[in-house]
Amino acid sequence: MGVILMRTFALITCYGSVIGAPTVNLDDPLSLGQCTCDLTQAQCNVNCCCDPDCVGLTDSFSCLPEGPKSATTQYCYSKSWLHRVNPRVDLWVIADDLRGLLCVSVDNSAVQGEVFQNQAVLSSSQVDAIVQENSPLATSVAVSQDVVVRGYHAGDILKVHFALSPDQGVQVMQGVSTLENANFVEVVSPLSLPTADPYGTCAASPGQVVRFLNDVPPTSCWKRNLDLPSQCAALSPRQQVGTWMLRSQYLPEDMRCGDRCLLPTSCAVQRVAADGSVVSIASCDGNASVRESSFQQGGDGSCTCTGAVRELNYFFYFGYNDATQVVSITRVEVNYTIQDLSSPGCKPIEVQQGGSVHFLQDQSGSQQIEARSGNPGYITGLPLLVTECLSSVDGSCEQYGETRDATVPGILPGGNCMLTSSNSTVAQEVKIRFGENSMFGCTLPLTRQELASLCKGDSLPNGFAGYLNLLPIGSAVGNNVARNVARWTRIAAFGNVPLDAQDAADWVKVEERPRSEALEFSDSSASQKASNSTCTGAVVGVDLEVIYSPFGEVGNPQMKVVGAQISQRLGVLAYTLAEPTKRQGFQFTYSVRFFKTDSENLEIQVPPRPQLPLSLPPDLFYPFTIGRAGMRTLHPVAMIGLIALFNLRTQC
């Protein structure tokens, strides 16, 4: 009678979410890490051919290994170096690791060894041939001779087309009709971003060229000694965004654009006023009506340039075209930030400019794009994933928040500490990255009197832990203590935990170790001792420890978080300046440490032994025969010997 084994998963609806099986099944360790390069849900990862979202796109890039790394190792060495290491060409010393033997091999052949056979002097034609063969220009010439119309490949330079009038003025782009106007000249050039040199100055044109599938993180540089009267027009969004069309696929260098070019959609998203204040705007003007900067000169001799470009953020959407069967760019969006510039006396000024580049795959479904920190195991350097428990019953969490990157709260852009009472929303987004031991911190400037007042508890009912946004931890934080920060209390076990994960196995609870403050300033014992201007018993930092272990195959380990704790650190705040009215910067820190724990006991997965065949071919033990018939049943003695043969094992 056969037995059917079935495994049942219970699905429970809670707060509109479905709680089911965990994201990663640890019961099948051999299945972990089959496509480790797939680090984005609903998006094709470049060079990841096992990514299901890369169907039709794999001809555009090279493929990464799909999961376990190859166990084959290749060593390259120099023959001449190897010959110099050996003392004699006729003598070798060989170690046999299998049997522990040391062998000395002597060659008594009449051959005396290999010698070099090079020409003493090269002719002029040979010199030219060798130089030309090793010249880097040979590669660039070969690339420039590509005359094939094809789909984009990873690393291809994106080209844009302009229309120039007879007086060399760049025209506002209305579409293909502008490029094909007989009165204009169609010009092609690489699309580029401003690039900073080692001193932060914007490098000379063309800057950093944009390449297909190569994202560029936000970057910026400074244009020095910029003359507003002559350069304001060049800083116009219309000049930088509204005058070109992009090639949708790869074309030969001198081919005209025709219907293979795209007009970008531009959106002004932010304006920075001359006083530094930021105003959010939402204005998608298309291309023809994109904003234009304006220059004005005041009666006091000052100059202003309003609406100049500050940042250009490019978003290129790509996909596989079934009709042409090539990879092409389907649309372009440019989100830009403008700024108002002012120069007293109309003197040359410094202007900041920057931008970013993002390549996004066209989506046919409604699946949300989510970045992963591993698939499934965490990858060192990618963000640690966290969430908070929204509701719990009897100590067990019943609803989890959305998965997000772990960040250190309460650090302002200038490095100062944010107060819990502050309404500011400009704190830095300082991410905690898996496997990277880090120390973060902020500064609180205080005079001696201000330190004494805070330490004596006059204005700190909750201590320093309730005064600075950096210091509160976990679920102990009340809304009245740190209203600007949503504290996370759970860490994702694996790097691929989805945004809406609700299974308890996907999360590791962070054990909390809060400390009670007993603040005391040294002035309180001034009658017996001299005051050394110190505040003792204060929380001065937070320590986070994360423990992880490898799972899956030994040759393809997948890192999983198995435990974590966060604690507050007590310390002393000492005022050391000679002038008590000056503000001293007091340091408060947030440390992160990762520990790897690994069992020495490894479980070897052995497949089930195949059943012993009852019938064997007659030539199995040739030249010994089993019988004259084509297939015979084994004699019992032979069967015993065969069983012994199958039971042989090799131990190492």
Short mmCIF file of C-alpha atoms in Angstrom, two decimals, residues 2 10 21 49 140 149 155 189 277 298 303-304 454 488 507 513 592 610 637:
data_model
loop_
_atom_site.label_atom_id
_atom_site.label_comp_id
_atom_site.label_asym_id
_atom_site.label_seq_id
_atom_site.Cartn_x
_atom_site.Cartn_y
_atom_site.Cartn_z
CA GLY A 2 1.45 3.35 -1.01
CA ALA A 10 -2.30 27.58 6.68
CA ALA A 21 4.92 30.39 4.21
CA CYS A 49 20.73 35.90 -17.26
CA SER A 140 38.86 52.54 -30.87
CA VAL A 149 21.71 49.15 -36.86
CA GLY A 155 27.95 49.94 -22.09
CA SER A 189 26.94 63.95 -29.91
CA SER A 277 15.04 77.91 0.79
CA GLY A 298 19.51 95.53 -10.62
CA CYS A 303 22.87 90.42 -11.18
CA THR A 304 20.27 87.66 -10.86
CA LEU A 454 20.62 69.81 31.03
CA TRP A 488 12.45 49.62 13.75
CA TRP A 507 11.89 38.58 10.82
CA ARG A 513 18.89 46.76 26.33
CA VAL A 592 27.13 48.89 14.37
CA PRO A 610 19.81 3.21 -6.07
CA VAL A 637 27.28 -16.45 -4.38
#
